[in-house]
mmCIF file of C-alpha atoms in Angstrom:
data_model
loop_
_atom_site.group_PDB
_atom_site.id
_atom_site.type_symbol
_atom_site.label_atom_id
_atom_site.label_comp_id
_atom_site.label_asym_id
_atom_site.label_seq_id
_atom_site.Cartn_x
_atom_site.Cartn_y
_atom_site.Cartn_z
ATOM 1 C CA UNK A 1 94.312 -41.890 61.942
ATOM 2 C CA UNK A 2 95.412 -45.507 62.524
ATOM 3 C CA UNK A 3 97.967 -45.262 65.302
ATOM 4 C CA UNK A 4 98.631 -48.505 67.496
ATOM 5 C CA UNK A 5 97.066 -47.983 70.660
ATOM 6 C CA UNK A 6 94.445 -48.944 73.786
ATOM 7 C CA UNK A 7 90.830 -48.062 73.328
ATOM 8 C CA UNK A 8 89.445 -45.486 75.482
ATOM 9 C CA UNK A 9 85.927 -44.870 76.794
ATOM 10 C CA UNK A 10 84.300 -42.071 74.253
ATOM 11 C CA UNK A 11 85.883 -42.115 71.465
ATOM 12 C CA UNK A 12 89.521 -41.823 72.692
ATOM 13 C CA UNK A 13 93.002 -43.414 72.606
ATOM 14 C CA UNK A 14 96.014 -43.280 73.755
ATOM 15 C CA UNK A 15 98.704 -42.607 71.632
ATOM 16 C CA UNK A 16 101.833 -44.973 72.214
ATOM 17 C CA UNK A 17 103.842 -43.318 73.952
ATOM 18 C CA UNK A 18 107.227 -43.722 72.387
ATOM 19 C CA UNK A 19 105.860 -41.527 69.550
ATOM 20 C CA UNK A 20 105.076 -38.815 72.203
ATOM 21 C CA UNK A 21 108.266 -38.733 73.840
ATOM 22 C CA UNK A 22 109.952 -38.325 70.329
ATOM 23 C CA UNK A 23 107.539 -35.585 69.406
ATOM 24 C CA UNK A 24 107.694 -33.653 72.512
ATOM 25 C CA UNK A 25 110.942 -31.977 71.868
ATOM 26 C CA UNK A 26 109.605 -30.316 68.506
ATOM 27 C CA UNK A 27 106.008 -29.038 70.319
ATOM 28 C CA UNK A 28 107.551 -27.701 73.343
ATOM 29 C CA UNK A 29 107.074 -23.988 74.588
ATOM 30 C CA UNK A 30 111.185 -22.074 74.300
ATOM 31 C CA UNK A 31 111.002 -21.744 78.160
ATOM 32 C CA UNK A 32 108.824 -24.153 80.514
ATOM 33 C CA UNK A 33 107.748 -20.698 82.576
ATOM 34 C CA UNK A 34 105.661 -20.117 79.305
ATOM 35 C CA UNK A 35 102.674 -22.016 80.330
ATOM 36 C CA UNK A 36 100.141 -19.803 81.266
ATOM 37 C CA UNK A 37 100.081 -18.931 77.576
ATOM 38 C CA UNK A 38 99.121 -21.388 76.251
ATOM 39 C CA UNK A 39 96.662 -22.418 78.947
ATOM 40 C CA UNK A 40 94.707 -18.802 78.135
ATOM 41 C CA UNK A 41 94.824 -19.767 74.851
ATOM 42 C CA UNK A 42 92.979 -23.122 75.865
ATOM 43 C CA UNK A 43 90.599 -21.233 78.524
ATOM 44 C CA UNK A 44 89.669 -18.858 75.421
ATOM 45 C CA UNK A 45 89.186 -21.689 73.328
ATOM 46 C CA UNK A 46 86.570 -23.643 75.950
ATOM 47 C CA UNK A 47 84.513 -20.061 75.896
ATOM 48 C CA UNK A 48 85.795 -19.194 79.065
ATOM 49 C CA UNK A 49 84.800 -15.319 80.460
ATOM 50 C CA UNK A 50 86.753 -16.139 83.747
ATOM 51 C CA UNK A 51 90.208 -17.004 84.164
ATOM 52 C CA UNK A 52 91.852 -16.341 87.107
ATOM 53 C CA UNK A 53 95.879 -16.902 88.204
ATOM 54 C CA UNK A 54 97.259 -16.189 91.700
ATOM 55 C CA UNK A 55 99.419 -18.278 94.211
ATOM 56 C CA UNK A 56 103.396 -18.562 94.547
ATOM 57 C CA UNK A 57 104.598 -21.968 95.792
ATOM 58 C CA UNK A 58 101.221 -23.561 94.296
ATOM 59 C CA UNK A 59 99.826 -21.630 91.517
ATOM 60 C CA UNK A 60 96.059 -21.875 91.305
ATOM 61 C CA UNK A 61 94.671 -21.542 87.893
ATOM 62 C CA UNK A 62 90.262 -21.767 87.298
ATOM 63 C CA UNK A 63 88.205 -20.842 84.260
ATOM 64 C CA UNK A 64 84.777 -21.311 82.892
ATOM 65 C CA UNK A 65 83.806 -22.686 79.761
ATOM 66 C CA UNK A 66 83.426 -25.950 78.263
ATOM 67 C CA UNK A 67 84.821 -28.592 80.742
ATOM 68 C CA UNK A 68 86.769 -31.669 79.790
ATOM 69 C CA UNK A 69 85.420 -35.113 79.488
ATOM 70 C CA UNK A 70 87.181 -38.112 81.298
ATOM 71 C CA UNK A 71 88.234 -39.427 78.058
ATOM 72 C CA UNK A 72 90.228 -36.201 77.693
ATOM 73 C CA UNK A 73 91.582 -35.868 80.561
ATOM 74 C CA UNK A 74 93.135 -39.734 80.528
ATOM 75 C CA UNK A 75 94.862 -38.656 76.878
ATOM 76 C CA UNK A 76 95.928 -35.232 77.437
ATOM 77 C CA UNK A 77 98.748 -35.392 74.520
ATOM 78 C CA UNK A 78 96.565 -36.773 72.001
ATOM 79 C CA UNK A 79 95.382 -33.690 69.960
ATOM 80 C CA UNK A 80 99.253 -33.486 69.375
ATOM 81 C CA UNK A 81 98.840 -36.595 66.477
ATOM 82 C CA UNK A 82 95.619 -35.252 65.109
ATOM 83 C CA UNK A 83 95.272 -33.417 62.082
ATOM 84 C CA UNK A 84 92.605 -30.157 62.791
ATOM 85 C CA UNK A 85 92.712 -31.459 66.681
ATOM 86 C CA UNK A 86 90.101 -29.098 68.741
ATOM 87 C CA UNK A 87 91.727 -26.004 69.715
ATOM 88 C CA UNK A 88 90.929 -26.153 73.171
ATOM 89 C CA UNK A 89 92.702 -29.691 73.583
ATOM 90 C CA UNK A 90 95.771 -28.874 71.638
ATOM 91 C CA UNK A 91 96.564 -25.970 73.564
ATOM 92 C CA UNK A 92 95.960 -27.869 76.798
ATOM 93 C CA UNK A 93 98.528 -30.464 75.815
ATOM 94 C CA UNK A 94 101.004 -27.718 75.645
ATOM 95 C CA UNK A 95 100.292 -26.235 79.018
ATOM 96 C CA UNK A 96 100.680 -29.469 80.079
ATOM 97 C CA UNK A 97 104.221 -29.713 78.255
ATOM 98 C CA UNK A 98 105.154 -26.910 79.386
ATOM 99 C CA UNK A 99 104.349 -26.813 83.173
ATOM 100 C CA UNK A 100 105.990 -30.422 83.357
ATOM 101 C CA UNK A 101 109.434 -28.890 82.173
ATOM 102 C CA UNK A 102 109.509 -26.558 85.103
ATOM 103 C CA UNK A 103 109.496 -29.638 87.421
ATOM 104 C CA UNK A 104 106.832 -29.574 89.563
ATOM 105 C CA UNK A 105 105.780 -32.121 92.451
ATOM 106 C CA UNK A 106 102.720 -32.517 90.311
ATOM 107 C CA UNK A 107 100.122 -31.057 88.513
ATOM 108 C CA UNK A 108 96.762 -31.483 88.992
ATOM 109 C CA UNK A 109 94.032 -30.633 86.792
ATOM 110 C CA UNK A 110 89.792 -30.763 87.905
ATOM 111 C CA UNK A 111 87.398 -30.368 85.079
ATOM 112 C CA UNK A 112 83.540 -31.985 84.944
ATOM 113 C CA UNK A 113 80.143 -31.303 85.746
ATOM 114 C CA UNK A 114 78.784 -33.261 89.160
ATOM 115 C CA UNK A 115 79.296 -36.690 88.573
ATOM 116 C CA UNK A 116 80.983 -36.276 85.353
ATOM 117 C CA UNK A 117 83.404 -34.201 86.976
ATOM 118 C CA UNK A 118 87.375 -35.977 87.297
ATOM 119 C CA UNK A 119 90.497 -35.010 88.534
ATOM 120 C CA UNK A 120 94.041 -35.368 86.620
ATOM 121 C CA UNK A 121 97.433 -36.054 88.614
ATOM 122 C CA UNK A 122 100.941 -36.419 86.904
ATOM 123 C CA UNK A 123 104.300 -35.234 87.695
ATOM 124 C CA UNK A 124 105.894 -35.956 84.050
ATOM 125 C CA UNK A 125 105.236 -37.232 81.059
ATOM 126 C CA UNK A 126 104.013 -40.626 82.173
ATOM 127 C CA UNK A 127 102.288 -42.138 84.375
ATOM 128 C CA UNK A 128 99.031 -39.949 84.374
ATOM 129 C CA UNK A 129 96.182 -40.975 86.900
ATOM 130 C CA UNK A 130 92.498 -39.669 86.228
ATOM 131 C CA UNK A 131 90.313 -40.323 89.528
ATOM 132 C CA UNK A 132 86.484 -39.078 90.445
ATOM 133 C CA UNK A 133 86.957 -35.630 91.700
ATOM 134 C CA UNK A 134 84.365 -35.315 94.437
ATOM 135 C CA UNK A 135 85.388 -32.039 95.563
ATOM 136 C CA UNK A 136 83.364 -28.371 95.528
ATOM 137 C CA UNK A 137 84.969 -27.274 92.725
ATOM 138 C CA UNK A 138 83.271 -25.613 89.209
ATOM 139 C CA UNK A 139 84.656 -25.314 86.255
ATOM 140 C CA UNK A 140 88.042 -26.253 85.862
ATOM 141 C CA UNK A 141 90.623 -25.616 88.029
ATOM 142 C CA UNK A 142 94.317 -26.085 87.813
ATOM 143 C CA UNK A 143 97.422 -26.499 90.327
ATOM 144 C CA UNK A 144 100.855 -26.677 89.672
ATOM 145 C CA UNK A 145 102.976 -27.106 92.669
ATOM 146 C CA UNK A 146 106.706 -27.118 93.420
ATOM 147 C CA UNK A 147 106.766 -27.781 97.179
ATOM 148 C CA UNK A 148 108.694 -25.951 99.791
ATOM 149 C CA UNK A 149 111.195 -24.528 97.696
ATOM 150 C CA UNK A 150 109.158 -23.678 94.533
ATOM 151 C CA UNK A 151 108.868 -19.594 96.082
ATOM 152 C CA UNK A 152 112.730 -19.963 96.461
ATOM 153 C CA UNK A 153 113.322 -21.601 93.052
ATOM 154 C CA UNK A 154 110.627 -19.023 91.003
ATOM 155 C CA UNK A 155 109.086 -21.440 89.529
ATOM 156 C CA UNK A 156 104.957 -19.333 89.974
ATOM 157 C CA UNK A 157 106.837 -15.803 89.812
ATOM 158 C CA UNK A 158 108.339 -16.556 85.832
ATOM 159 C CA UNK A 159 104.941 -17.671 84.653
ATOM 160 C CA UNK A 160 102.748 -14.935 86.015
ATOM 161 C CA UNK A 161 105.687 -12.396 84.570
ATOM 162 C CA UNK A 162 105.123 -14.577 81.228
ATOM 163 C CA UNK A 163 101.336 -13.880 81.489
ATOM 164 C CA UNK A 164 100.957 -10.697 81.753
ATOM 165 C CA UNK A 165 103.625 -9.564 78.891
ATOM 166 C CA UNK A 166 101.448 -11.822 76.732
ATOM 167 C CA UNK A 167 98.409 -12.045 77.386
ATOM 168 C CA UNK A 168 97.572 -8.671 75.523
ATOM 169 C CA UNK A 169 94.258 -9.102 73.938
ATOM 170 C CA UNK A 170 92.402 -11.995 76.202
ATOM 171 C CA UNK A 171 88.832 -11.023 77.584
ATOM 172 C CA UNK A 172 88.732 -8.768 81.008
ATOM 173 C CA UNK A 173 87.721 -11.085 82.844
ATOM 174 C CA UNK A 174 91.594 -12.658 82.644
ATOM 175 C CA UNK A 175 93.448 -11.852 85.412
ATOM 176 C CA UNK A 176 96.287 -12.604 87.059
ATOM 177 C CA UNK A 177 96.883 -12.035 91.309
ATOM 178 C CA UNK A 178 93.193 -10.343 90.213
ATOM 179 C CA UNK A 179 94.458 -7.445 87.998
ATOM 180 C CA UNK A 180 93.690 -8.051 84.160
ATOM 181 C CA UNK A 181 97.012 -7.795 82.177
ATOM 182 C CA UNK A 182 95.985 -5.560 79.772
ATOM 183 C CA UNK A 183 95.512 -2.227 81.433
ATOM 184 C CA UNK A 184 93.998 1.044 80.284
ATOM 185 C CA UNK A 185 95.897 2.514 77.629
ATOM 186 C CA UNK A 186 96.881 6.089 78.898
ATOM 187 C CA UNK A 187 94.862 9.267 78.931
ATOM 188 C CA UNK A 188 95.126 10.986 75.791
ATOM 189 C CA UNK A 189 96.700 7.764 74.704
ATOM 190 C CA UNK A 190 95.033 7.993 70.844
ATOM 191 C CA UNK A 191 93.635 3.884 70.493
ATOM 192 C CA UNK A 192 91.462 2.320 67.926
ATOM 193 C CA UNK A 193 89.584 -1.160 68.007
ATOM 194 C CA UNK A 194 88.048 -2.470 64.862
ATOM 195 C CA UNK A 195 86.923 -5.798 63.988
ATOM 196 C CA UNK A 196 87.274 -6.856 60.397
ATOM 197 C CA UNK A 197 87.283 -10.158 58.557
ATOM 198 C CA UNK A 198 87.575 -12.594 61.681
ATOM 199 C CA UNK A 199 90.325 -10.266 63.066
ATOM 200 C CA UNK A 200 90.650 -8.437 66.186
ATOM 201 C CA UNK A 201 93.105 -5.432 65.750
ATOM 202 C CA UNK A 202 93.465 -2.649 68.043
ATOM 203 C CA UNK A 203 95.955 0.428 66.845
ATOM 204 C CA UNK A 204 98.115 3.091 68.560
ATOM 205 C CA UNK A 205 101.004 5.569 67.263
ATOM 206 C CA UNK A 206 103.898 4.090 66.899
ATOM 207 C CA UNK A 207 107.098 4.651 69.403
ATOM 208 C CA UNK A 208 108.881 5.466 65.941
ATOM 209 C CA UNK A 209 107.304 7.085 63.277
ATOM 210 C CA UNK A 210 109.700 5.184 61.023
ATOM 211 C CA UNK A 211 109.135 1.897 62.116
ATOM 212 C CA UNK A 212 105.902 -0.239 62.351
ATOM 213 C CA UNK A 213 105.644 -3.149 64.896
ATOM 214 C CA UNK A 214 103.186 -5.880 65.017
ATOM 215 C CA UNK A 215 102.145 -8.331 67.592
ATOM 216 C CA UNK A 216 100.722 -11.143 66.215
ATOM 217 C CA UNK A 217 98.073 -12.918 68.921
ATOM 218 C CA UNK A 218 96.365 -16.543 68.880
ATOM 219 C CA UNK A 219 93.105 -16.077 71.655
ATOM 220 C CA UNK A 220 94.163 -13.159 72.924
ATOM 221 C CA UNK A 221 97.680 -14.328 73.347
ATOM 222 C CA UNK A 222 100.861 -12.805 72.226
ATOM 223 C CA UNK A 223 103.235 -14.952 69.640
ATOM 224 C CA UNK A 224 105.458 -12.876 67.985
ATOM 225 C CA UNK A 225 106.446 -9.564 67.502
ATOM 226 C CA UNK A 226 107.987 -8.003 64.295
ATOM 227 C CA UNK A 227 108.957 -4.760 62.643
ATOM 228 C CA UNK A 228 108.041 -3.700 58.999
ATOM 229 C CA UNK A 229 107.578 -0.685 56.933
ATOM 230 C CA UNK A 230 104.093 -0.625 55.688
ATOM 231 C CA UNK A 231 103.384 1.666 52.165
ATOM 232 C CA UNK A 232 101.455 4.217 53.746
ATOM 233 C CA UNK A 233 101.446 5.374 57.693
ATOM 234 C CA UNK A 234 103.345 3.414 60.777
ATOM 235 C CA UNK A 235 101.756 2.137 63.689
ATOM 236 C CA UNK A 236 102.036 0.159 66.499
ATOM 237 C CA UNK A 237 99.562 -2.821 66.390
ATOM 238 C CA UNK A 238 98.371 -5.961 67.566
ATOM 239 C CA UNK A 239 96.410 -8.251 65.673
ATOM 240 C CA UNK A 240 94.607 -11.422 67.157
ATOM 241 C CA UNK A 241 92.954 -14.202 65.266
ATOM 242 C CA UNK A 242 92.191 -17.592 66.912
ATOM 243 C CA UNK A 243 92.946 -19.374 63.357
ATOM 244 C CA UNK A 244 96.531 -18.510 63.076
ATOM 245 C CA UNK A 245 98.610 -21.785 62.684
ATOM 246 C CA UNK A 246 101.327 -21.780 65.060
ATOM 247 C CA UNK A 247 104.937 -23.224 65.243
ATOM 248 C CA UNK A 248 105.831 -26.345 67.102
ATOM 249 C CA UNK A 249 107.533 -23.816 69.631
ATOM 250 C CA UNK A 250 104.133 -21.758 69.871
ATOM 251 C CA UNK A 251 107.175 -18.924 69.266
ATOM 252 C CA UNK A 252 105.861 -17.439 65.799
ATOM 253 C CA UNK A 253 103.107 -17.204 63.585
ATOM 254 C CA UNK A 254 103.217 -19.538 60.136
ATOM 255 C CA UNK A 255 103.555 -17.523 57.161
ATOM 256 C CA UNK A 256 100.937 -18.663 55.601
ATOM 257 C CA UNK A 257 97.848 -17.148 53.560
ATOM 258 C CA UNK A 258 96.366 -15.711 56.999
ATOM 259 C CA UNK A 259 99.096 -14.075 58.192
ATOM 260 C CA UNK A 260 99.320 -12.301 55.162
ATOM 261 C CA UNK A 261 95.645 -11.470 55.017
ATOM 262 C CA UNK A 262 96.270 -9.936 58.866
ATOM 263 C CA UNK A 263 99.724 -7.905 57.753
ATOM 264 C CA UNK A 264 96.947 -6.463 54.632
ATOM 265 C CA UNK A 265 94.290 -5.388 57.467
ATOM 266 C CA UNK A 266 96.904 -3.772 59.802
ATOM 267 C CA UNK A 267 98.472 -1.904 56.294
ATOM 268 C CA UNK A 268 94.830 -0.970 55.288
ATOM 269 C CA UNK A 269 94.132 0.591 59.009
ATOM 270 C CA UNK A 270 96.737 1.713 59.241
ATOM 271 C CA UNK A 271 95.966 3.478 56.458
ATOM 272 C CA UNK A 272 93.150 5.287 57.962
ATOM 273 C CA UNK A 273 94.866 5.478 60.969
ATOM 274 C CA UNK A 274 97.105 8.123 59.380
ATOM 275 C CA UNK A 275 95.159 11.451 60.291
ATOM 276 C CA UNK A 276 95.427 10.923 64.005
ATOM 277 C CA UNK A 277 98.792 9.665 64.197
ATOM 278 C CA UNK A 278 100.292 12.692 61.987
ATOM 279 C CA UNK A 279 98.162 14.871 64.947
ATOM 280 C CA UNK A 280 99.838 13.372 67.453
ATOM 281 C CA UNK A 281 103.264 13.553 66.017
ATOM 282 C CA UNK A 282 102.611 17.219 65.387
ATOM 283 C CA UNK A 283 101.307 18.463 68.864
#
């Protein structure tokens, strides 16, 4: 795209930044505490296995996974203005969005590979610095502190509450204060996980056998939930598919060709579904 701006080393550039201040309000998360989600979405999107959340007046944040270059790291918003922008990048620009609206002293982000590896610092939406990081660190790792008064304010607590509502389908190996979100289901809890067409669904009875709800997930990452009737059998169901196109909000799924083809999977499993569920209901 030809946007005015100053060349970058690899490839990159910065967008102006007038255009990203007047497109930040449209992108933004509904509540700044939100930013965990996306950045499991991102961590999911870089391959990672690991991701792991803990502290309370800092929050500490490191994954695996593909790292990010320099050159990404010194334009952080600039998937935002690119059509088909890597996953992993746009969703990164949104954590970033969103931890900044929760105030913090500064956020600091370490990503790289020995002496590739660098080390983003910003506390708001300008002024980022991108030095060497010469520190022990693999992988990347992410802090977002509030000082002092960031336990008092709740700034950690909000986010890690955030995370594990939503993150309902990301890989085991996600955790947050080192328990994955996404427990066991319950014994004699009746579950199934299928795979089918580049979706991830996983099916239980639903809490009202006249009512079907649906939680619609981008990486393993809650969006939306909604409540339908399907034709033949209710259920309660989650559905994840990395190529769902999101709102600017991140707050619902686009209805758009593949959210239909997911609401035809869940309807057609749920189908089969139907024996176990009419056990259940009838023990």
């Amino acid at each position: 795209m030809s946007e005015p701006g100053e060349f970058r080393e690899a490839g990159y550039f910065r967008v102006d930044r007038a255009k990203a201040l007047e497109k930040l309000s449209s992108f933004q998360l509904e509540r700044g505490e939100q930013f965990l989600l996306p950045l499991a979405r991102c961590a999911a999107a870089a391959g990672a296995r690991l991701l792991a959340v803990s502290g309370r007046t800092t929050l500490l944040a490191s994954f695996d996974g593909t790292p990010f270059t320099r050159g990404e790291l010194e334009d952080p918003y600039g998937a935002l203005f690119i059509e088909g922008a890597d996953p992993r990048r746009l969703h990164f620009a949104a954590f970033l969005l969103g931890a900044l609206r929760t105030r913090p002293r500064e956020v600091r982000v370490s990503s790289g590979r020995g002496a590739d590896r660098h080390l983003l610092r910003t506390s708001g939406l300008e002024g980022e610095r991108v030095v060497p990081d010469d520190g022990r660190d693999v992988g990347t790792v992410v802090h977002v502190g509030w000082g002092p008064l960031g336990w008092f304010k709740g700034a950690a607590g909000p986010a890690k509450r955030a995370a594990l509502e939503a993150w309902v389908l990301t890989p085991p190996g996600f955790t947050v204060d080192g328990a994955p979100p996404w427990g066991k289901p319950s014994p004699g809890r009746l579950v199934s996980l299928q795979e089918t067409g580049g979706l991830a669904l996983r099916l239980e009875p639903p809490d009202d056998p006249a009512e079907t709800r649906i939680t619609f997930c981008s990486l393993g990452v809650a969006v939306e939930t909604i409540s339908t009737l399907l034709p033949e059998a209710q259920v309660r169901a989650w559905v994840n598919d990395a190529a769902f196109s999101l709102t600017a909000s991140q707050s619902a799924v686009v209805e758009d060709v593949r959210r239909q083809a997911a609401l035809d999977a869940v309807a057609a499993a749920a189908a089969e579904f139907l024996p176990e569920t009419a056990r259940r209901f009838a023990a």
